[in-house]
């Protein structure tokens, strides 16, 4: 079955192609009655506007680009990506906007991809994840004129559309839970220094610690399981080791539990464990792991709303895109400690 | 910075736009010397062919579509998807072909997406994963004329380009390992009946069992962790329970280990465990889980090779796309049993 063309609709109705075009493009010159007949036949023949012709006609690609920067050694965050894409692509498709995807090993190559996509008019806008310290991407995108939505914390560079992720509020919720359970020294095993959100989570924990009058202990990883194991061991060897550790995702938490167990300590009796991401691992671990329910899918939907507004394709009011993740309290942090 | 146009190149060189077009499109009418000067300026200005104009001119979208069919309740296979996409998109990009992605909850909606993409000339071909019994997708794609590469086992419908996954060889390798360790009854916790590869793995295990003269015990799940837990419990309650269980992925394996442990049994002393997918969970579990190293990324690369050959964009010879996954033997199956 060939793709339907305006000519097919014209032949079916015994009218000119120009009349079909006027009817389908909402132009005057055809009666309302003919317009509705043309639309009915177009529907029946499953006619769709030609994406490339439409792109040339209105100078839009009707596509949004997303580049995932992914180190081969790190499989963490995969669940986040898939769920984020699920939310993003579904909402875009409802506006007939495609999602174009590329996976690269490093940020430098990511900028090259944006440049090529934009020069080829492959995308109308891009979504940028995981901002880093002195990130080259916002400036590069501004220089080539490609609209972008940054998924970022409060430190996002001004002048770009931003979907804000309030990691500080999430950290407040976690610390309140742990302090309530009697913890007076809380550790954190997070991402590398150059990642904006890793920095923000560390500074949030420090601020929460000062406010609550408790100690904090910070460790950095490259998000690999090996680094999570080593970082946890290092925290446990401190003069005053933490009695609770917050891990940036469930893979790090699992690696941390290995390190805790091998050190002869128990979860949650000796060390409480919290994961910043929920997932099957948190539910299937023994004990089950307390986790933030971040809903990457919802974040993806918020992001697509922001993209469509930026492109003027959505009349939806600018709602706040901040997420307020719940903390799912499970056995790994459930013990109430006797504080001295 | 605006996107460079042929006009910019023409102005820079003081020649006509037509001459630039002839030079860049390899047409006669310009000298070799001028052609190389035009190309040098095009390079310098980072000029790229306009994707929509090129698509209209050569009737190609220069894009390949991939739909992931994903039940909200199942997060298994996420690691497979991301790695498959990484392999697929990298190889496509090297041929300036974009990957267009959509995630849908059910196969029926997947067919709708193909239809819309094809009618809009959004893609030149699609990649189809996870064939099911009486799969509507190959026929639907043939009917609309959209080229497709099926990632499938030997039961793929004829008449389509197929990247073959040899699950039978992988099952042979797993059973040989377990029989060598003294197991005489092997269980399998796999996917639903309608999935082609789930069927193939079950029939392969049965055939291997007959060949080796051992018992087999089969259980079906919808790939959720809850179903993996229940299926494992059911296997353990059989009159002759298996002493080794093969799980279709690491999430099911983790759920199975919960069920085994709660039944008062130990891994690997009482029950050996093998996962069909490797990942951090397999390495961080206690004990570590024996797993097939399937390299979804390599499968993605093979698939993009097949797509590019199908579209006539790769002169590469048609290599066999079959993967031969290694079995990474870890503690969960390492014990040698005393057979009677």
XYZ file of C-alpha atoms in Angstrom:
680
model
C 0.000 0.000 0.000
C 1.567 3.272 -1.123
C 1.423 6.288 1.122
C -1.711 8.348 0.445
C -1.226 11.617 -1.346
C -3.458 14.626 -1.830
C -3.948 13.369 -5.390
C -5.618 10.199 -4.069
C -8.061 12.264 -2.046
C -8.745 14.497 -5.056
C -9.409 11.488 -7.323
C -11.702 9.870 -4.803
C -13.831 13.026 -4.582
C -13.523 14.081 -8.222
C -12.133 17.499 -7.281
C -8.839 19.299 -7.922
C -5.686 18.759 -5.832
C -5.688 22.491 -5.124
C -9.151 22.203 -3.553
C -7.892 19.345 -1.381
C -4.885 21.388 -0.323
C -7.089 24.399 0.534
C -9.416 22.176 2.533
C -6.676 20.402 4.475
C -4.662 23.541 5.162
C -7.654 25.499 6.438
C -7.535 28.067 3.620
C -10.583 29.878 2.211
C -11.984 28.938 -1.202
C -13.796 25.745 -0.292
C -17.171 25.334 1.368
C -17.435 23.972 4.887
C -19.308 21.005 3.497
C -16.515 20.150 1.009
C -13.895 20.714 3.694
C -15.509 18.151 5.961
C -15.855 15.653 3.084
C -12.143 16.106 2.230
C -11.180 15.599 5.870
C -13.302 12.456 6.111
C -11.589 10.927 3.052
C -8.163 12.003 4.329
C -8.960 10.239 7.591
C -10.170 7.153 5.761
C -7.024 6.975 3.586
C -4.863 7.623 6.641
C -3.366 10.658 4.919
C -0.655 12.525 6.851
C 1.255 15.673 5.948
C 4.673 14.850 4.491
C 7.134 15.594 7.328
C 9.888 16.912 5.059
C 7.509 19.020 2.963
C 5.948 20.384 6.123
C 9.415 21.049 7.555
C 10.407 23.018 4.454
C 7.073 24.844 4.337
C 7.037 26.000 7.946
C 10.802 25.829 8.541
C 10.366 23.386 11.414
C 11.717 19.866 11.785
C 8.909 18.862 14.170
C 11.478 16.982 16.177
C 13.267 17.438 19.490
C 16.753 16.095 20.144
C 18.097 14.349 23.226
C 21.710 13.253 23.678
C 22.565 10.884 26.485
C 26.129 11.215 27.642
C 27.044 7.817 28.936
C 30.307 6.370 30.084
C 30.617 2.723 29.062
C 31.781 1.806 32.553
C 28.717 3.155 34.297
C 25.365 1.480 33.944
C 23.817 3.560 36.687
C 21.032 5.865 35.700
C 19.773 3.543 32.955
C 16.446 3.155 34.636
C 16.224 6.963 34.987
C 16.962 7.460 31.259
C 14.395 4.955 30.010
C 11.698 6.362 32.254
C 12.608 9.957 31.394
C 12.449 9.119 27.660
C 9.106 7.379 28.161
C 7.617 10.530 29.682
C 9.292 12.845 27.183
C 8.457 10.941 23.989
C 4.833 10.256 24.830
C 4.014 13.908 25.465
C 5.939 15.021 22.346
C 4.170 12.498 20.126
C 0.812 13.873 21.218
C 1.918 17.070 19.411
C 3.282 15.125 16.391
C 6.811 16.001 17.412
C 9.387 13.219 17.128
C 12.176 12.483 19.587
C 15.608 12.080 17.976
C 18.125 10.282 20.153
C 21.871 9.811 20.245
C 24.142 8.280 22.884
C 27.700 9.608 23.156
C 30.587 8.879 25.513
C 31.517 12.507 26.383
C 30.146 16.069 26.564
C 32.489 17.319 23.814
C 30.888 14.926 21.316
C 27.471 15.964 22.563
C 28.123 19.542 21.386
C 29.169 18.203 17.975
C 25.885 16.306 17.696
C 23.864 19.451 18.526
C 25.764 21.402 15.899
C 25.129 18.796 13.211
C 21.465 18.353 14.128
C 20.902 22.095 14.067
C 22.787 22.672 10.831
C 20.839 19.880 9.167
C 17.567 21.328 10.593
C 17.084 17.892 12.115
C 15.612 19.273 15.360
C 13.742 22.384 16.490
C 15.098 22.227 20.033
C 17.094 19.998 22.336
C 16.825 18.820 25.934
C 20.019 18.959 28.013
C 20.470 16.682 31.023
C 23.089 16.560 33.786
C 24.637 20.035 33.648
C 28.285 20.152 34.646
C 30.522 22.834 36.163
C 31.316 25.450 33.448
C 29.102 23.493 31.089
C 29.945 24.298 27.432
C 26.535 23.209 26.174
C 24.247 26.152 27.082
C 26.644 28.678 25.490
C 27.243 26.508 22.413
C 23.494 26.113 21.918
C 22.908 29.847 22.368
C 25.687 30.581 19.849
C 24.149 28.422 17.123
C 20.659 29.642 18.017
C 19.212 26.258 18.881
C 16.436 26.486 21.514
C 17.094 24.292 24.533
C 15.434 23.199 27.738
C 17.867 22.503 30.564
C 16.879 19.932 33.159
C 18.782 21.389 36.055
C 18.875 22.653 39.584
C 18.818 26.281 40.726
C 22.359 26.843 39.398
C 21.326 26.617 35.744
C 22.765 29.473 33.660
C 20.186 32.229 33.073
C 18.656 32.882 29.663
C 17.562 29.303 29.002
C 14.296 27.536 29.585
C 14.831 25.312 32.608
C 12.958 22.455 34.197
C 13.945 22.726 37.800
C 14.732 19.710 39.939
C 14.607 20.588 43.622
C 17.267 18.286 45.037
C 17.550 20.470 48.140
C 13.959 19.732 49.141
C 14.544 16.007 48.599
C 17.672 16.103 50.768
C 15.727 17.940 53.475
C 13.160 15.137 53.478
C 15.817 12.407 53.742
C 17.740 14.138 56.537
C 14.547 14.815 58.515
C 13.724 11.090 58.324
C 17.210 10.020 59.456
C 17.454 12.585 62.266
C 14.040 11.439 63.456
C 15.465 7.896 63.623
C 18.232 9.185 65.875
C 21.141 9.547 63.438
C 23.734 12.197 64.333
C 26.275 11.597 61.562
C 25.033 11.149 57.981
C 27.216 10.147 55.033
C 26.652 10.710 51.314
C 28.068 8.728 48.377
C 27.443 10.836 45.282
C 28.650 11.767 41.831
C 31.777 13.539 40.581
C 32.495 17.177 41.454
C 31.935 18.493 37.938
C 28.262 17.423 37.919
C 26.048 20.280 39.049
C 23.476 18.093 40.753
C 26.166 16.132 42.607
C 27.528 19.400 44.012
C 24.062 20.592 44.925
C 23.225 17.419 46.832
C 26.464 17.673 48.799
C 25.981 21.331 49.680
C 22.341 20.606 50.595
C 23.409 17.833 52.965
C 25.994 20.117 54.579
C 23.392 22.855 55.018
C 20.870 20.386 56.478
C 23.553 19.078 58.824
C 24.355 22.561 60.147
C 20.674 23.305 60.600
C 20.044 20.050 62.502
C 23.292 20.254 64.440
C 24.632 16.927 63.163
C 27.815 15.758 61.424
C 28.059 14.944 57.729
C 30.598 12.922 55.718
C 30.857 13.289 51.943
C 32.322 10.941 49.319
C 32.599 11.293 45.536
C 32.368 8.551 42.889
C 32.246 8.273 39.094
C 28.961 6.361 39.580
C 30.546 2.964 38.962
C 29.762 0.182 41.418
C 33.499 -0.216 42.183
C 33.768 3.434 43.215
C 30.624 3.090 45.348
C 32.187 0.159 47.183
C 35.470 2.011 47.800
C 33.755 5.242 48.875
C 31.627 3.385 51.412
C 34.683 1.617 52.854
C 36.403 4.985 53.185
C 33.406 6.462 55.068
C 33.344 3.479 57.457
C 37.061 3.920 58.260
C 36.637 7.540 59.385
C 37.354 8.416 63.005
C 33.683 9.130 63.450
C 31.942 6.996 60.830
C 28.390 7.850 59.756
C 25.514 5.725 61.099
C 23.458 6.410 57.961
C 24.564 6.745 54.332
C 22.635 8.314 51.442
C 23.581 6.850 48.019
C 22.894 8.704 44.761
C 21.286 5.667 43.125
C 20.375 2.050 43.729
C 23.533 0.595 42.141
C 25.734 2.639 44.480
C 23.495 1.621 47.407
C 23.894 -2.066 46.521
C 27.671 -1.662 46.259
C 27.637 0.195 49.596
C 25.676 -2.588 51.306
C 28.353 -5.050 50.089
C 31.048 -2.887 51.672
C 29.054 -2.506 54.918
C 28.388 -6.261 55.168
C 31.996 -7.163 54.412
C 33.090 -4.790 57.186
C 31.103 -6.962 59.591
C 28.335 -4.393 60.055
C 24.587 -4.822 59.574
C 21.942 -2.785 57.706
C 19.978 -1.116 59.289
C 21.118 -1.902 62.870
C 24.646 -0.496 62.470
C 24.274 1.593 59.300
C 21.046 2.886 57.742
C 20.951 3.070 53.943
C 18.905 5.392 51.675
C 18.914 5.406 47.841
C 18.207 8.569 45.813
C 16.547 6.412 43.096
C 13.901 3.752 43.538
C 13.723 0.588 41.450
C 13.362 -3.194 41.627
C 16.780 -3.479 43.276
C 15.522 -1.452 46.247
C 12.504 -3.714 46.639
C 14.418 -7.002 46.150
C 17.434 -6.221 48.305
C 17.671 -7.799 51.766
C 16.820 -5.662 53.660
C 14.648 -3.622 51.316
C 16.136 -0.185 50.636
C 14.493 3.127 51.579
C 14.385 5.253 48.395
C 13.230 8.533 46.875
C 10.392 7.998 44.419
C 11.558 10.551 41.846
C 9.325 9.608 38.906
C 11.677 10.211 36.014
C 8.673 9.645 33.755
C 6.870 12.628 35.270
C 10.044 14.713 34.886
C 10.093 13.713 31.203
C 6.491 14.883 30.809
C 7.251 18.200 32.514
C 10.244 18.627 30.200
C 8.228 17.999 27.055
C 5.659 20.537 28.261
C 8.478 23.083 28.588
C 9.835 22.241 25.104
C 6.418 22.568 23.480
C 5.798 25.885 25.212
C 9.232 27.097 24.102
C 8.350 26.189 20.500
C 4.930 27.815 20.814
C 3.182 24.497 20.210
C 1.372 24.252 23.468
C -1.129 26.660 24.877
C -0.768 25.073 28.278
C -0.057 27.551 31.048
C 3.477 27.535 32.442
C 2.994 25.282 35.419
C 5.763 24.817 37.911
C 7.834 21.888 36.758
C 9.295 21.166 40.169
C 8.901 17.646 41.387
C 8.358 16.834 45.011
C 9.544 13.244 45.378
C 8.202 11.073 48.142
C 10.518 9.076 50.416
C 9.520 5.406 50.455
C 10.626 4.234 53.884
C 11.706 0.582 53.960
C 13.662 -1.718 56.271
C 17.129 -0.330 55.415
C 16.484 2.809 57.472
C 13.538 1.841 59.640
C 15.308 1.182 62.966
C 14.966 3.835 65.654
C 18.359 4.456 67.240
C 18.962 5.128 70.920
C 20.706 8.470 70.888
C 22.945 9.418 73.741
C 25.292 32.436 14.564
C 22.839 31.532 11.804
C 23.074 28.192 10.058
C 25.315 28.385 6.980
C 23.626 28.292 3.635
C 24.941 27.732 0.120
C 24.476 31.478 -0.320
C 27.089 32.157 2.389
C 29.607 29.947 0.596
C 28.819 31.632 -2.730
C 29.267 35.110 -1.223
C 32.530 34.183 0.400
C 33.964 32.922 -2.911
C 32.284 35.502 -5.121
C 30.621 32.828 -7.265
C 27.006 31.876 -8.003
C 24.895 29.698 -5.710
C 24.388 27.337 -8.660
C 28.147 26.825 -8.912
C 28.267 26.017 -5.175
C 25.415 23.554 -5.568
C 27.144 21.866 -8.527
C 30.402 21.642 -6.587
C 28.839 20.248 -3.402
C 26.584 17.796 -5.194
C 29.385 16.368 -7.355
C 27.833 17.560 -10.619
C 29.840 18.543 -13.718
C 30.224 22.204 -14.730
C 32.816 23.302 -12.176
C 36.551 22.762 -12.241
C 38.220 20.401 -9.772
C 40.066 23.363 -8.334
C 36.869 25.337 -7.686
C 35.199 22.218 -6.303
C 37.920 21.800 -3.690
C 37.812 25.518 -2.771
C 34.016 25.283 -2.307
C 34.403 22.192 -0.148
C 37.059 23.878 1.984
C 34.789 26.876 2.641
C 31.808 24.586 3.313
C 33.946 22.760 5.861
C 35.093 26.006 7.435
C 31.532 27.352 7.725
C 30.379 23.995 9.078
C 27.825 23.791 6.275
C 25.570 20.730 6.307
C 22.909 19.682 3.815
C 19.452 20.735 5.004
C 17.855 17.507 6.250
C 14.348 18.360 5.034
C 15.546 19.643 1.652
C 17.707 16.548 1.256
C 14.776 14.360 2.298
C 12.563 15.972 -0.344
C 15.296 15.829 -2.983
C 16.210 12.184 -2.544
C 12.908 11.048 -1.016
C 14.674 9.793 2.110
C 14.196 10.870 5.719
C 17.712 9.796 6.702
C 16.267 8.447 9.904
C 15.490 5.034 11.358
C 12.666 4.450 13.823
C 12.643 2.340 16.965
C 9.605 1.788 19.169
C 10.063 0.299 22.601
C 7.010 -1.523 23.817
C 7.136 -1.228 27.572
C 4.679 -2.174 30.217
C 4.722 0.319 33.076
C 4.856 -2.504 35.598
C 8.006 -4.079 34.221
C 11.336 -2.343 34.533
C 13.265 -5.407 33.394
C 15.142 -5.095 30.159
C 15.935 -1.415 30.708
C 19.631 -2.090 30.738
C 19.232 -4.119 27.505
C 17.345 -1.250 25.814
C 19.852 1.468 26.711
C 22.793 -0.623 25.603
C 21.023 -1.706 22.402
C 20.207 1.934 21.601
C 23.811 2.938 22.316
C 25.090 0.429 19.739
C 22.348 1.215 17.233
C 22.529 5.019 17.357
C 26.311 5.277 17.214
C 26.588 3.192 14.065
C 23.658 5.017 12.420
C 25.129 8.446 13.189
C 28.345 7.479 11.425
C 26.180 7.369 8.274
C 24.352 10.625 9.153
C 21.192 8.692 9.859
C 19.212 9.731 12.925
C 17.447 7.451 15.369
C 13.833 8.395 16.098
C 12.452 6.881 19.267
C 9.065 6.325 20.816
C 8.003 4.328 23.886
C 4.503 2.831 23.909
C 2.631 0.586 26.332
C 1.351 -2.022 23.815
C 2.028 -3.582 20.391
C -1.217 -2.215 18.901
C -0.013 1.346 19.508
C 3.371 0.420 18.081
C 1.761 -0.326 14.699
C 0.012 3.060 14.810
C 3.344 4.786 15.373
C 4.897 2.970 12.379
C 1.987 4.012 10.200
C 2.246 7.653 11.206
C 6.031 7.740 10.858
C 5.867 6.170 7.409
C 3.022 8.340 6.169
C 4.847 11.430 7.351
C 8.095 10.146 5.692
C 9.605 10.505 9.136
C 11.715 7.332 8.808
C 13.233 5.253 6.010
C 13.062 2.015 7.960
C 12.289 0.684 11.421
C 13.822 -1.839 13.802
C 11.418 -4.285 15.451
C 12.300 -5.921 18.778
C 10.670 -8.754 20.739
C 8.542 -10.524 18.128
C 5.400 -12.124 19.492
C 3.252 -15.069 18.447
C 1.223 -14.077 15.322
C 2.973 -10.727 15.423
C 0.943 -8.079 13.530
C 3.996 -5.858 12.959
C 5.850 -7.592 10.085
C 2.668 -7.820 7.977
C 1.608 -4.271 8.807
C 5.041 -2.948 7.835
C 5.030 -4.963 4.593
C 1.543 -3.647 3.790
C 2.555 -0.008 4.109
C 5.878 -0.698 2.373
C 8.121 0.399 5.225
C 11.454 -1.485 5.260
C 12.141 -3.208 8.569
C 14.847 -5.181 10.308
C 13.532 -7.755 12.767
C 15.707 -8.629 15.731
C 14.500 -12.172 16.176
C 15.233 -15.850 16.497
C 14.926 -18.499 13.787
C 11.128 -18.250 13.830
C 11.067 -14.773 12.280
C 8.563 -14.546 9.384
C 10.309 -14.842 6.010
C 10.600 -11.905 3.618
C 12.106 -9.475 6.146
C 15.669 -8.574 6.937
C 16.472 -10.258 10.230
C 19.225 -9.977 12.781
C 19.314 -13.404 14.277
C 19.765 -14.033 17.984
C 20.811 -17.600 18.653
C 19.155 -18.255 22.001
C 19.388 -22.021 21.425
C 23.205 -21.894 21.424
C 23.167 -19.809 24.593
C 20.848 -22.294 26.297
C 23.127 -25.137 25.214
C 26.043 -23.398 26.890
C 24.144 -22.846 30.152
C 22.829 -26.426 30.334
C 26.296 -27.866 29.595
C 27.682 -25.831 32.506
C 24.950 -26.953 34.905
C 25.069 -30.627 33.868
C 28.839 -30.515 34.341
C 28.211 -29.298 37.903
C 26.024 -32.356 38.501
C 22.520 -30.911 38.061
C 19.861 -33.376 36.881
C 16.776 -31.146 37.057
C 16.972 -27.602 35.658
C 14.242 -24.987 35.994
C 13.590 -21.921 33.859
C 11.753 -18.723 34.817
C 11.047 -16.897 31.565
C 8.706 -14.540 29.734
C 5.096 -14.860 28.623
C 4.014 -17.416 26.027
C 3.256 -14.869 23.318
C 6.881 -13.682 23.155
C 8.775 -15.569 20.482
C 12.089 -15.591 22.287
C 10.475 -16.760 25.522
C 9.016 -19.750 23.649
C 12.325 -20.453 21.964
C 14.234 -20.503 25.232
C 11.734 -22.920 26.754
C 11.771 -25.278 23.778
C 15.589 -25.077 23.703
C 15.788 -26.046 27.366
C 13.408 -28.970 26.800
C 15.490 -30.159 23.828
C 18.724 -29.821 25.805
C 17.141 -31.740 28.671
C 16.124 -34.632 26.412
C 19.589 -34.696 24.863
C 21.328 -34.734 28.249
C 18.806 -37.108 29.801
C 17.790 -34.705 32.574
C 14.516 -33.230 33.842
C 13.357 -29.702 33.151
C 10.763 -27.499 34.857
C 9.341 -24.424 33.122
C 7.637 -21.337 34.542
C 6.196 -18.272 32.822
C 6.127 -14.657 34.053
C 5.165 -11.229 32.747
C 8.758 -10.160 33.625
C 7.705 -8.356 36.790
C 9.672 -9.070 39.952
C 6.478 -10.209 41.697
C 5.859 -12.852 39.030
C 9.513 -13.972 39.253
C 9.108 -14.488 42.993
C 5.869 -16.467 42.598
C 7.212 -18.599 39.716
C 10.289 -19.550 41.726
C 8.160 -20.530 44.732
C 6.036 -22.711 42.446
C 9.116 -24.457 41.047
C 10.418 -25.145 44.562
C 7.081 -26.708 45.592
C 7.161 -29.297 42.776
C 7.374 -32.968 43.668
C 10.845 -33.033 42.145
C 12.100 -29.457 42.431
C 14.950 -28.268 40.230
C 18.444 -27.910 41.754
C 19.323 -25.123 39.300
C 17.147 -22.328 37.890
C 17.824 -20.188 34.810
C 16.201 -16.721 34.984
C 15.547 -14.628 31.869
C 17.124 -11.518 33.382
C 18.810 -10.221 36.501
C 15.662 -8.738 38.047
C 13.901 -12.104 37.864
C 17.052 -13.765 39.252
C 17.098 -11.375 42.205
C 13.400 -12.019 42.866
C 14.095 -15.770 42.588
C 16.921 -15.611 45.115
C 14.511 -13.906 47.550
C 12.058 -16.776 47.095
C 14.805 -19.403 47.489
C 16.183 -17.770 50.641
C 12.743 -17.358 52.187
C 12.086 -21.057 51.552
C 15.074 -21.778 53.839
C 17.339 -22.855 50.962
C 20.789 -21.544 50.039
C 22.354 -20.389 46.738
C 24.358 -22.183 45.343
C 24.466 -25.127 47.798
C 20.795 -26.076 47.438
C 19.827 -24.217 44.253
C 22.168 -22.876 41.566
C 21.104 -19.625 39.857
C 21.925 -18.374 36.340
C 20.789 -15.048 34.789
C 20.272 -14.613 31.027
C 21.437 -10.964 31.323
C 24.537 -9.646 33.027
C 24.672 -6.333 34.880
C 25.752 -4.668 38.115
C 23.086 -6.590 40.027
C 24.759 -9.890 39.090
C 28.123 -8.633 40.328
C 26.771 -7.030 43.533
C 24.435 -9.811 44.622
C 25.534 -12.144 47.443
C 26.500 -14.616 46.098
C 27.476 -13.113 42.756
C 25.237 -14.383 39.938
C 26.450 -16.424 36.964
C 25.233 -14.638 33.802
C 25.264 -14.622 30.005
C 27.297 -11.715 28.664
C 24.972 -10.889 25.758
C 26.365 -7.490 24.743
C 23.208 -5.677 23.753
C 25.463 -2.905 22.463
C 27.051 -5.275 19.936
C 23.581 -6.470 18.924
C 22.631 -2.825 18.330
C 25.667 -2.358 16.089
C 24.849 -5.518 14.113
C 21.294 -4.249 13.725
C 22.359 -0.852 12.406
C 24.651 -2.620 9.905
C 21.639 -4.584 8.679
C 19.498 -1.438 8.415
C 22.141 0.460 6.457
C 22.628 -2.471 4.083
C 18.862 -2.705 3.625
C 18.775 1.006 2.708
C 21.761 0.617 0.407
C 23.828 3.013 2.519
C 26.569 0.625 3.489
C 28.834 -1.267 1.172
C 29.806 -3.581 4.009
C 29.434 -7.261 3.168
C 26.535 -9.059 4.806
C 28.282 -10.527 7.803
C 26.522 -12.964 10.034
C 24.863 -10.998 12.775
C 24.641 -13.897 15.201
C 26.021 -13.262 18.615
C 27.757 -15.936 20.610
C 27.417 -14.816 24.233
C 29.899 -15.970 26.823
C 28.748 -17.446 30.147
C 30.352 -15.602 33.059
C 30.552 -18.253 35.770
C 30.236 -16.819 39.289
C 29.495 -18.126 42.780
C 25.746 -18.651 42.262
C 26.379 -21.785 40.174
C 29.959 -22.684 41.024
C 29.383 -25.581 43.447
C 29.977 -29.088 42.120
C 27.138 -31.361 43.201
C 27.480 -34.965 44.278
C 25.179 -36.766 41.865
C 23.656 -40.063 42.826
